[in-house]
Amino acid sequence: MNETLEGILKEVHQIRDQIKDVETLENFRVKFLGRKGLLANLADELKSLDDEKKKKFGYQFNLAKKEIESVYEELKQNLVQEPKVRFSFRHPGQKPLVGHLSPISLALNQAIKIFTNLGFKTILGSEIENEYYNFDALNIPADHPARDLWDTFWLDQKKEEEVDKKNQRSKKNKNKNTDRYLLRTHTSPSQVHYLEKNFPPFRIIIPGKVFRYEATDKTHEFEFHQLEGLAIGAGANLAELKGVLEKFFSEFYKKNLKIRLRPAYFPFVEPGLEFDVECIFCLNQKKKGCAICKQSGFIEIGGAGMVHPFVFKSVGLDSSKNYGYAFGLGLERIIMIRYKINDIRLFHSNDKRFIEQF
Ligand code: PHE
């Protein structure tokens, strides 16, 4: 009988690992613990034994029964509690996606740092301007051909007569086109705002978004960033401008670069000029000139010049006592040069393959 009991126990332990669902568990219960199961059969046999054997074997029987019952309970618990998704604290988690600054913000932060070290304070202007600040105060009247340069996103157009009436009522704004709003086409209007409220001397930069109503292509976007500079006060002449730009670009591109100034026309500077920076790609080659600088050794960057007397007059400053320079450059442009990016539209394309490279 003992052997039978041992055989049963052996079998229990052999098959317990195979019990994976409710059905096999039930078969297990019926087979071993059921009313007609193996244990029940043995219990029947037990009854026919004499008292001494009954006592001895009964003890073994009860131990075995308890063991099988506890195996059954354990299997049942496992089936009920087995979670669908296992979770372990030791399991390495999924890395959360962490963003980073865009190439524009990175370059802007760097530019601000360099200009701060050169004594320039950073000012933020407004992206919505009115006609007066964007054009008129900068010597670009309505009929001036230079306005064609800045094709404009106008906001909330008012009828000409309404504008005229309102201008007549307000003495302060008499003859000022302050009623028609637009998305600024350049950062230069912030020069006027700053000059109106601050007395020279000062040196400031004004970085920010600008908007132009034009078709996009590899080198044109309708929304991009400019960095404007304005220095008014003793010593703020073209020699200083050249030195400041030279220092800025040498630090920005981490190379010793020369600046080239060329005469150009902007209505709010006189003399006006365009500035080029030495090509960072063929800089140290014996024979200067490469495909990027089109064999010239220099790359065009932006506009600059001495602040026009008209602008001083606009803000009520005496142009015989004040002088200074202004410059403006496209932020995307100097980033494109740094990384040899050949399409400005990539900056706003939201393409992760592009953005994740920085
Ligand atoms: N505002 C000019 C532009 O948008 C750039 C410029 C700024 C030129 C300052 C001269 C002086 O093209």
mmCIF file of N, CA and C and ligand atoms in Angstrom, residues 150 185-186 188 191 212 226 228 266 268-269 303-305 326-328, ligand 1:
data_model
loop_
_atom_site.group_PDB
_atom_site.id
_atom_site.type_symbol
_atom_site.label_atom_id
_atom_site.label_comp_id
_atom_site.label_asym_id
_atom_site.label_seq_id
_atom_site.Cartn_x
_atom_site.Cartn_y
_atom_site.Cartn_z
ATOM 1 N N TRP A 150 10.344 94.107 -49.700
ATOM 2 C CA TRP A 150 9.747 93.438 -48.548
ATOM 3 C C TRP A 150 8.277 93.147 -48.786
ATOM 4 N N THR A 185 8.729 92.488 -41.661
ATOM 5 C CA THR A 185 9.467 91.887 -42.772
ATOM 6 C C THR A 185 10.966 91.875 -42.493
ATOM 7 N N HIS A 186 11.364 92.576 -41.441
ATOM 8 C CA HIS A 186 12.758 92.559 -40.997
ATOM 9 C C HIS A 186 12.803 92.997 -39.537
ATOM 10 N N SER A 188 14.590 95.429 -38.406
ATOM 11 C CA SER A 188 14.969 96.848 -38.305
ATOM 12 C C SER A 188 13.935 97.747 -37.607
ATOM 13 N N GLN A 191 14.784 98.759 -34.201
ATOM 14 C CA GLN A 191 15.751 99.864 -34.039
ATOM 15 C C GLN A 191 15.008 101.134 -33.658
ATOM 16 N N ARG A 212 8.070 87.094 -44.815
ATOM 17 C CA ARG A 212 7.983 87.702 -46.154
ATOM 18 C C ARG A 212 7.021 86.915 -47.018
ATOM 19 N N GLN A 226 16.151 86.751 -38.208
ATOM 20 C CA GLN A 226 17.224 87.709 -38.442
ATOM 21 C C GLN A 226 17.863 88.082 -37.115
ATOM 22 N N GLU A 228 19.564 91.529 -35.747
ATOM 23 C CA GLU A 228 19.833 92.929 -36.057
ATOM 24 C C GLU A 228 20.835 93.461 -35.030
ATOM 25 N N PHE A 266 20.466 100.299 -48.754
ATOM 26 C CA PHE A 266 19.308 100.102 -47.878
ATOM 27 C C PHE A 266 18.855 101.496 -47.479
ATOM 28 N N PHE A 268 17.628 102.907 -44.966
ATOM 29 C CA PHE A 268 17.794 103.402 -43.590
ATOM 30 C C PHE A 268 19.254 103.472 -43.139
ATOM 31 N N VAL A 269 20.179 103.282 -44.083
ATOM 32 C CA VAL A 269 21.601 103.471 -43.757
ATOM 33 C C VAL A 269 22.265 104.290 -44.860
ATOM 34 N N GLY A 303 23.324 92.737 -44.536
ATOM 35 C CA GLY A 303 23.405 94.161 -44.854
ATOM 36 C C GLY A 303 23.828 94.958 -43.632
ATOM 37 N N ALA A 304 24.346 96.155 -43.885
ATOM 38 C CA ALA A 304 24.790 97.006 -42.774
ATOM 39 C C ALA A 304 24.973 98.432 -43.274
ATOM 40 N N GLY A 305 25.425 99.282 -42.395
ATOM 41 C CA GLY A 305 25.702 100.657 -42.799
ATOM 42 C C GLY A 305 25.621 101.600 -41.614
ATOM 43 N N ALA A 326 24.396 100.048 -38.076
ATOM 44 C CA ALA A 326 23.398 98.980 -37.910
ATOM 45 C C ALA A 326 23.785 97.844 -38.844
ATOM 46 N N PHE A 327 23.423 96.648 -38.458
ATOM 47 C CA PHE A 327 23.634 95.521 -39.373
ATOM 48 C C PHE A 327 22.519 94.502 -39.174
ATOM 49 N N GLY A 328 22.321 93.679 -40.190
ATOM 50 C CA GLY A 328 21.295 92.645 -40.097
ATOM 51 C C GLY A 328 21.766 91.409 -40.834
HETATM 52 N N1 PHE B 1 16.845 95.002 -42.652
HETATM 53 C C1 PHE B 1 17.669 94.641 -43.760
HETATM 54 C C2 PHE B 1 17.059 93.442 -44.474
HETATM 55 O O1 PHE B 1 16.139 92.892 -43.995
HETATM 56 C C3 PHE B 1 19.071 94.315 -43.331
HETATM 57 C C4 PHE B 1 19.820 95.485 -42.793
HETATM 58 C C5 PHE B 1 19.807 95.743 -41.416
HETATM 59 C C6 PHE B 1 20.537 96.334 -43.623
HETATM 60 C C7 PHE B 1 20.497 96.811 -40.906
HETATM 61 C C8 PHE B 1 21.227 97.399 -43.106
HETATM 62 C C9 PHE B 1 21.231 97.661 -41.774
HETATM 63 O O2 PHE B 1 17.501 93.059 -45.514
#
